[in-house]
mmCIF file of C-alpha atoms in Angstrom:
data_model
loop_
_atom_site.group_PDB
_atom_site.id
_atom_site.type_symbol
_atom_site.label_atom_id
_atom_site.label_comp_id
_atom_site.label_asym_id
_atom_site.label_seq_id
_atom_site.Cartn_x
_atom_site.Cartn_y
_atom_site.Cartn_z
ATOM 1 C CA UNK A 1 45.304 -22.435 179.467
ATOM 2 C CA UNK A 2 44.232 -25.948 180.245
ATOM 3 C CA UNK A 3 43.792 -28.207 177.235
ATOM 4 C CA UNK A 4 42.234 -31.622 176.856
ATOM 5 C CA UNK A 5 43.271 -33.918 174.013
ATOM 6 C CA UNK A 6 41.448 -36.965 172.740
ATOM 7 C CA UNK A 7 43.678 -38.486 170.090
ATOM 8 C CA UNK A 8 41.166 -41.025 168.744
ATOM 9 C CA UNK A 9 38.435 -39.345 166.652
ATOM 10 C CA UNK A 10 36.765 -42.725 166.090
ATOM 11 C CA UNK A 11 36.869 -46.139 167.738
ATOM 12 C CA UNK A 12 35.058 -49.378 167.055
ATOM 13 C CA UNK A 13 34.369 -52.360 169.317
ATOM 14 C CA UNK A 14 32.597 -55.662 168.971
ATOM 15 C CA UNK A 15 29.596 -56.201 171.225
ATOM 16 C CA UNK A 16 30.630 -57.816 174.560
ATOM 17 C CA UNK A 17 34.282 -56.840 174.046
ATOM 18 C CA UNK A 18 36.335 -54.221 175.904
ATOM 19 C CA UNK A 19 37.462 -50.869 174.530
ATOM 20 C CA UNK A 20 39.648 -48.112 175.948
ATOM 21 C CA UNK A 21 39.291 -44.439 175.025
ATOM 22 C CA UNK A 22 42.295 -42.181 175.576
ATOM 23 C CA UNK A 23 42.464 -38.694 177.068
ATOM 24 C CA UNK A 24 45.373 -36.482 178.059
ATOM 25 C CA UNK A 25 45.277 -33.019 179.565
ATOM 26 C CA UNK A 26 47.594 -30.184 180.374
ATOM 27 C CA UNK A 27 47.488 -28.356 183.697
ATOM 28 C CA UNK A 28 49.748 -26.876 186.341
ATOM 29 C CA UNK A 29 47.162 -27.417 189.082
ATOM 30 C CA UNK A 30 47.224 -30.283 191.572
ATOM 31 C CA UNK A 31 43.616 -30.424 192.746
ATOM 32 C CA UNK A 32 41.121 -30.707 189.916
ATOM 33 C CA UNK A 33 38.388 -32.974 188.609
ATOM 34 C CA UNK A 34 38.103 -35.110 185.513
ATOM 35 C CA UNK A 35 34.974 -36.401 183.829
ATOM 36 C CA UNK A 36 33.820 -38.581 180.970
ATOM 37 C CA UNK A 37 30.530 -37.589 179.346
ATOM 38 C CA UNK A 38 28.554 -39.563 176.778
ATOM 39 C CA UNK A 39 26.541 -37.928 174.003
ATOM 40 C CA UNK A 40 24.234 -40.308 172.107
ATOM 41 C CA UNK A 41 22.509 -39.278 168.860
ATOM 42 C CA UNK A 42 19.779 -37.632 170.955
ATOM 43 C CA UNK A 43 22.404 -34.952 171.745
ATOM 44 C CA UNK A 44 21.811 -35.223 175.494
ATOM 45 C CA UNK A 45 25.033 -35.022 177.527
ATOM 46 C CA UNK A 46 25.186 -37.748 180.172
ATOM 47 C CA UNK A 47 27.814 -38.190 182.883
ATOM 48 C CA UNK A 48 29.627 -41.533 182.671
ATOM 49 C CA UNK A 49 32.224 -41.251 185.406
ATOM 50 C CA UNK A 50 34.014 -38.699 187.587
ATOM 51 C CA UNK A 51 37.509 -38.690 189.117
ATOM 52 C CA UNK A 52 38.936 -36.443 191.801
ATOM 53 C CA UNK A 53 42.610 -35.731 191.152
ATOM 54 C CA UNK A 54 43.608 -35.969 194.811
ATOM 55 C CA UNK A 55 42.300 -39.534 194.973
ATOM 56 C CA UNK A 56 44.746 -42.148 193.732
ATOM 57 C CA UNK A 57 42.095 -44.851 193.442
ATOM 58 C CA UNK A 58 40.625 -45.166 189.963
ATOM 59 C CA UNK A 59 36.882 -44.502 189.710
ATOM 60 C CA UNK A 60 34.529 -47.257 188.562
ATOM 61 C CA UNK A 61 30.838 -47.257 187.637
ATOM 62 C CA UNK A 62 29.540 -50.696 186.737
ATOM 63 C CA UNK A 63 31.055 -51.544 183.303
ATOM 64 C CA UNK A 64 32.940 -48.248 183.115
ATOM 65 C CA UNK A 65 36.303 -47.636 184.755
ATOM 66 C CA UNK A 66 39.159 -45.200 184.361
ATOM 67 C CA UNK A 67 42.920 -45.424 184.402
ATOM 68 C CA UNK A 68 44.040 -42.170 186.016
ATOM 69 C CA UNK A 69 47.760 -41.461 185.748
ATOM 70 C CA UNK A 70 48.264 -38.078 187.424
ATOM 71 C CA UNK A 71 51.968 -37.697 186.696
ATOM 72 C CA UNK A 72 51.414 -38.530 183.036
ATOM 73 C CA UNK A 73 48.256 -36.360 182.939
ATOM 74 C CA UNK A 74 46.353 -39.235 181.403
ATOM 75 C CA UNK A 75 42.718 -40.229 182.007
ATOM 76 C CA UNK A 76 41.536 -43.140 179.880
ATOM 77 C CA UNK A 77 38.077 -44.733 179.947
ATOM 78 C CA UNK A 78 37.618 -48.486 179.756
ATOM 79 C CA UNK A 79 34.256 -49.902 178.750
ATOM 80 C CA UNK A 80 33.849 -53.598 179.510
ATOM 81 C CA UNK A 81 31.244 -55.935 178.006
ATOM 82 C CA UNK A 82 30.321 -53.300 175.397
ATOM 83 C CA UNK A 83 26.646 -52.999 174.555
ATOM 84 C CA UNK A 84 24.887 -51.562 171.522
ATOM 85 C CA UNK A 85 23.605 -48.745 173.726
ATOM 86 C CA UNK A 86 27.181 -47.633 174.403
ATOM 87 C CA UNK A 87 27.453 -46.283 170.858
ATOM 88 C CA UNK A 88 27.873 -42.511 171.195
ATOM 89 C CA UNK A 89 30.319 -39.630 171.248
ATOM 90 C CA UNK A 90 32.466 -39.672 174.390
ATOM 91 C CA UNK A 91 33.957 -36.474 175.757
ATOM 92 C CA UNK A 92 36.725 -36.182 178.311
ATOM 93 C CA UNK A 93 36.560 -33.047 180.462
ATOM 94 C CA UNK A 94 38.804 -31.261 182.968
ATOM 95 C CA UNK A 95 37.427 -28.930 185.615
ATOM 96 C CA UNK A 96 39.128 -26.410 187.886
ATOM 97 C CA UNK A 97 37.922 -23.140 189.428
ATOM 98 C CA UNK A 98 34.514 -23.165 187.715
ATOM 99 C CA UNK A 99 36.100 -23.621 184.291
ATOM 100 C CA UNK A 100 35.404 -26.878 182.466
ATOM 101 C CA UNK A 101 37.358 -27.791 179.322
ATOM 102 C CA UNK A 102 36.317 -30.556 176.980
ATOM 103 C CA UNK A 103 38.221 -32.639 174.492
ATOM 104 C CA UNK A 104 37.095 -32.891 170.872
ATOM 105 C CA UNK A 105 35.453 -36.255 171.478
ATOM 106 C CA UNK A 106 35.736 -39.873 170.336
ATOM 107 C CA UNK A 107 32.959 -41.457 168.318
ATOM 108 C CA UNK A 108 32.429 -45.040 169.506
ATOM 109 C CA UNK A 109 30.758 -47.571 167.225
ATOM 110 C CA UNK A 110 29.587 -50.910 168.646
ATOM 111 C CA UNK A 111 29.287 -53.771 166.158
ATOM 112 C CA UNK A 112 26.762 -56.542 166.816
ATOM 113 C CA UNK B 1 11.575 -32.415 188.134
ATOM 114 C CA UNK B 2 12.050 -31.023 184.642
ATOM 115 C CA UNK B 3 15.822 -30.678 185.195
ATOM 116 C CA UNK B 4 17.401 -28.184 182.794
ATOM 117 C CA UNK B 5 15.155 -26.826 180.062
ATOM 118 C CA UNK B 6 16.154 -24.763 177.038
ATOM 119 C CA UNK B 7 14.080 -22.848 174.512
ATOM 120 C CA UNK B 8 13.914 -22.752 171.587
ATOM 121 C CA UNK B 9 15.168 -26.110 170.263
ATOM 122 C CA UNK B 10 15.944 -24.652 166.824
ATOM 123 C CA UNK B 11 16.425 -21.099 165.595
ATOM 124 C CA UNK B 12 17.437 -19.461 162.331
ATOM 125 C CA UNK B 13 18.648 -15.851 162.392
ATOM 126 C CA UNK B 14 19.894 -13.379 159.852
ATOM 127 C CA UNK B 15 23.225 -11.672 160.363
ATOM 128 C CA UNK B 16 22.821 -8.700 162.687
ATOM 129 C CA UNK B 17 19.647 -9.896 164.390
ATOM 130 C CA UNK B 18 19.484 -10.284 168.131
ATOM 131 C CA UNK B 19 17.929 -13.003 170.218
ATOM 132 C CA UNK B 20 17.905 -14.603 173.644
ATOM 133 C CA UNK B 21 18.338 -18.296 174.358
ATOM 134 C CA UNK B 22 16.436 -19.256 177.480
ATOM 135 C CA UNK B 23 17.655 -21.659 180.144
ATOM 136 C CA UNK B 24 15.923 -22.683 183.357
ATOM 137 C CA UNK B 25 16.605 -25.279 186.041
ATOM 138 C CA UNK B 26 14.447 -26.509 188.920
ATOM 139 C CA UNK B 27 17.140 -28.219 191.009
ATOM 140 C CA UNK B 28 18.097 -25.106 192.999
ATOM 141 C CA UNK B 29 21.643 -25.302 191.640
ATOM 142 C CA UNK B 30 23.892 -22.341 192.299
ATOM 143 C CA UNK B 31 26.154 -22.878 189.281
ATOM 144 C CA UNK B 32 24.890 -22.438 185.723
ATOM 145 C CA UNK B 33 26.797 -22.244 182.479
ATOM 146 C CA UNK B 34 26.526 -21.939 178.718
ATOM 147 C CA UNK B 35 28.553 -23.918 176.177
ATOM 148 C CA UNK B 36 28.701 -24.017 172.429
ATOM 149 C CA UNK B 37 29.426 -27.203 170.519
ATOM 150 C CA UNK B 38 31.004 -27.018 167.080
ATOM 151 C CA UNK B 39 31.956 -30.000 164.890
ATOM 152 C CA UNK B 40 35.348 -31.444 165.806
ATOM 153 C CA UNK B 41 35.856 -29.089 168.761
ATOM 154 C CA UNK B 42 33.878 -30.474 171.675
ATOM 155 C CA UNK B 43 32.115 -28.080 174.043
ATOM 156 C CA UNK B 44 33.522 -24.667 174.878
ATOM 157 C CA UNK B 45 32.483 -22.585 177.874
ATOM 158 C CA UNK B 46 30.949 -19.205 176.977
ATOM 159 C CA UNK B 47 29.818 -17.729 180.319
ATOM 160 C CA UNK B 48 29.024 -19.064 183.750
ATOM 161 C CA UNK B 49 27.385 -17.962 186.990
ATOM 162 C CA UNK B 50 28.048 -19.121 190.560
ATOM 163 C CA UNK B 51 24.847 -17.592 191.908
ATOM 164 C CA UNK B 52 22.177 -14.943 191.378
ATOM 165 C CA UNK B 53 23.752 -11.620 190.460
ATOM 166 C CA UNK B 54 27.175 -13.111 189.680
ATOM 167 C CA UNK B 55 28.437 -13.916 186.184
ATOM 168 C CA UNK B 56 31.856 -14.465 184.658
ATOM 169 C CA UNK B 57 33.431 -15.145 181.284
ATOM 170 C CA UNK B 58 34.495 -18.522 180.033
ATOM 171 C CA UNK B 59 36.732 -19.538 177.173
ATOM 172 C CA UNK B 60 34.770 -17.927 174.296
ATOM 173 C CA UNK B 61 32.659 -15.016 175.649
ATOM 174 C CA UNK B 62 32.871 -12.533 172.758
ATOM 175 C CA UNK B 63 29.534 -11.731 171.118
ATOM 176 C CA UNK B 64 27.462 -13.037 174.035
ATOM 177 C CA UNK B 65 25.920 -11.471 177.135
ATOM 178 C CA UNK B 66 24.405 -13.120 180.188
ATOM 179 C CA UNK B 67 22.634 -12.121 183.382
ATOM 180 C CA UNK B 68 21.443 -14.057 186.436
ATOM 181 C CA UNK B 69 18.597 -12.325 188.212
ATOM 182 C CA UNK B 70 17.214 -15.515 189.787
ATOM 183 C CA UNK B 71 18.663 -18.875 190.810
ATOM 184 C CA UNK B 72 16.468 -20.650 188.258
ATOM 185 C CA UNK B 73 17.118 -18.700 185.050
ATOM 186 C CA UNK B 74 20.250 -17.963 183.041
ATOM 187 C CA UNK B 75 19.506 -16.465 179.595
ATOM 188 C CA UNK B 76 22.143 -16.060 176.893
ATOM 189 C CA UNK B 77 21.866 -13.013 174.633
ATOM 190 C CA UNK B 78 23.271 -12.571 171.153
ATOM 191 C CA UNK B 79 23.220 -8.819 170.483
ATOM 192 C CA UNK B 80 24.198 -8.925 166.789
ATOM 193 C CA UNK B 81 24.324 -12.428 165.389
ATOM 194 C CA UNK B 82 27.168 -13.452 163.095
ATOM 195 C CA UNK B 83 27.585 -16.599 160.937
ATOM 196 C CA UNK B 84 30.463 -17.649 163.239
ATOM 197 C CA UNK B 85 27.879 -18.086 165.989
ATOM 198 C CA UNK B 86 26.177 -20.914 164.119
ATOM 199 C CA UNK B 87 26.440 -23.765 166.603
ATOM 200 C CA UNK B 88 24.610 -25.969 169.085
ATOM 201 C CA UNK B 89 24.241 -24.270 172.466
ATOM 202 C CA UNK B 90 23.982 -26.146 175.740
ATOM 203 C CA UNK B 91 23.011 -24.824 179.126
ATOM 204 C CA UNK B 92 24.121 -26.739 182.225
ATOM 205 C CA UNK B 93 23.702 -26.498 185.984
ATOM 206 C CA UNK B 94 25.284 -28.062 189.061
ATOM 207 C CA UNK B 95 25.848 -27.508 192.772
ATOM 208 C CA UNK B 96 29.475 -26.583 192.167
ATOM 209 C CA UNK B 97 31.146 -25.580 188.925
ATOM 210 C CA UNK B 98 34.408 -27.370 189.593
ATOM 211 C CA UNK B 99 33.643 -30.571 191.459
ATOM 212 C CA UNK B 100 30.097 -31.560 190.682
ATOM 213 C CA UNK B 101 28.342 -33.369 187.855
ATOM 214 C CA UNK B 102 26.971 -30.941 185.292
ATOM 215 C CA UNK B 103 23.340 -31.494 184.272
ATOM 216 C CA UNK B 104 22.845 -30.451 180.672
ATOM 217 C CA UNK B 105 19.800 -29.189 178.840
ATOM 218 C CA UNK B 106 18.752 -30.678 175.480
ATOM 219 C CA UNK B 107 20.510 -27.985 173.454
ATOM 220 C CA UNK B 108 19.505 -25.292 170.939
ATOM 221 C CA UNK B 109 20.627 -25.532 167.335
ATOM 222 C CA UNK B 110 21.238 -22.001 166.046
ATOM 223 C CA UNK B 111 21.892 -21.130 162.415
ATOM 224 C CA UNK B 112 22.946 -17.615 161.431
ATOM 225 C CA UNK B 113 22.602 -16.836 157.726
#
């Protein structure tokens, strides 16, 4: 079964600095999708960024970018110019054949 | 557009009671799913549906039933609640279950005593 591992239960970053959240996954498939979701204290799950495995180019969305290393099965999220509103739980997710698997999450704290 | 709505927001049950968590979406999405979120474990897929009349099991289906009679609605039934089912439940919908962004409801916090 596919598994997603987030090895950093908690991370902290100073406002305006850059932080990278790690994610690794295990799969034998070649064509799948990867996601980062944000969950603020409101509990609402919000998509941050999406990556298609067959695309070599790393996805970017404004201040958010990923480092996708397919051979290493690694999918890290970089947040640049961190803002107070970035404080949340961040979940990495893998999706294939209608089955989405989530990591355990990383709690990000942003210090003013 | 209301997006994905879930009712109730909170529920307390006694062991052995049954209940249905409601989920509705107004985006005409074919794919709908249910997840549970437990502390330290992220979200786990319970059941999903790729269209009206079609349902399938996810990672943790035991103790839960689903049906999909319309595109809009996807209720989750607990036939005999157990304390192990205490969790936060999320419903989600999307155009495609593998490739597309999932739109999540606000969640239901369920406590089974």
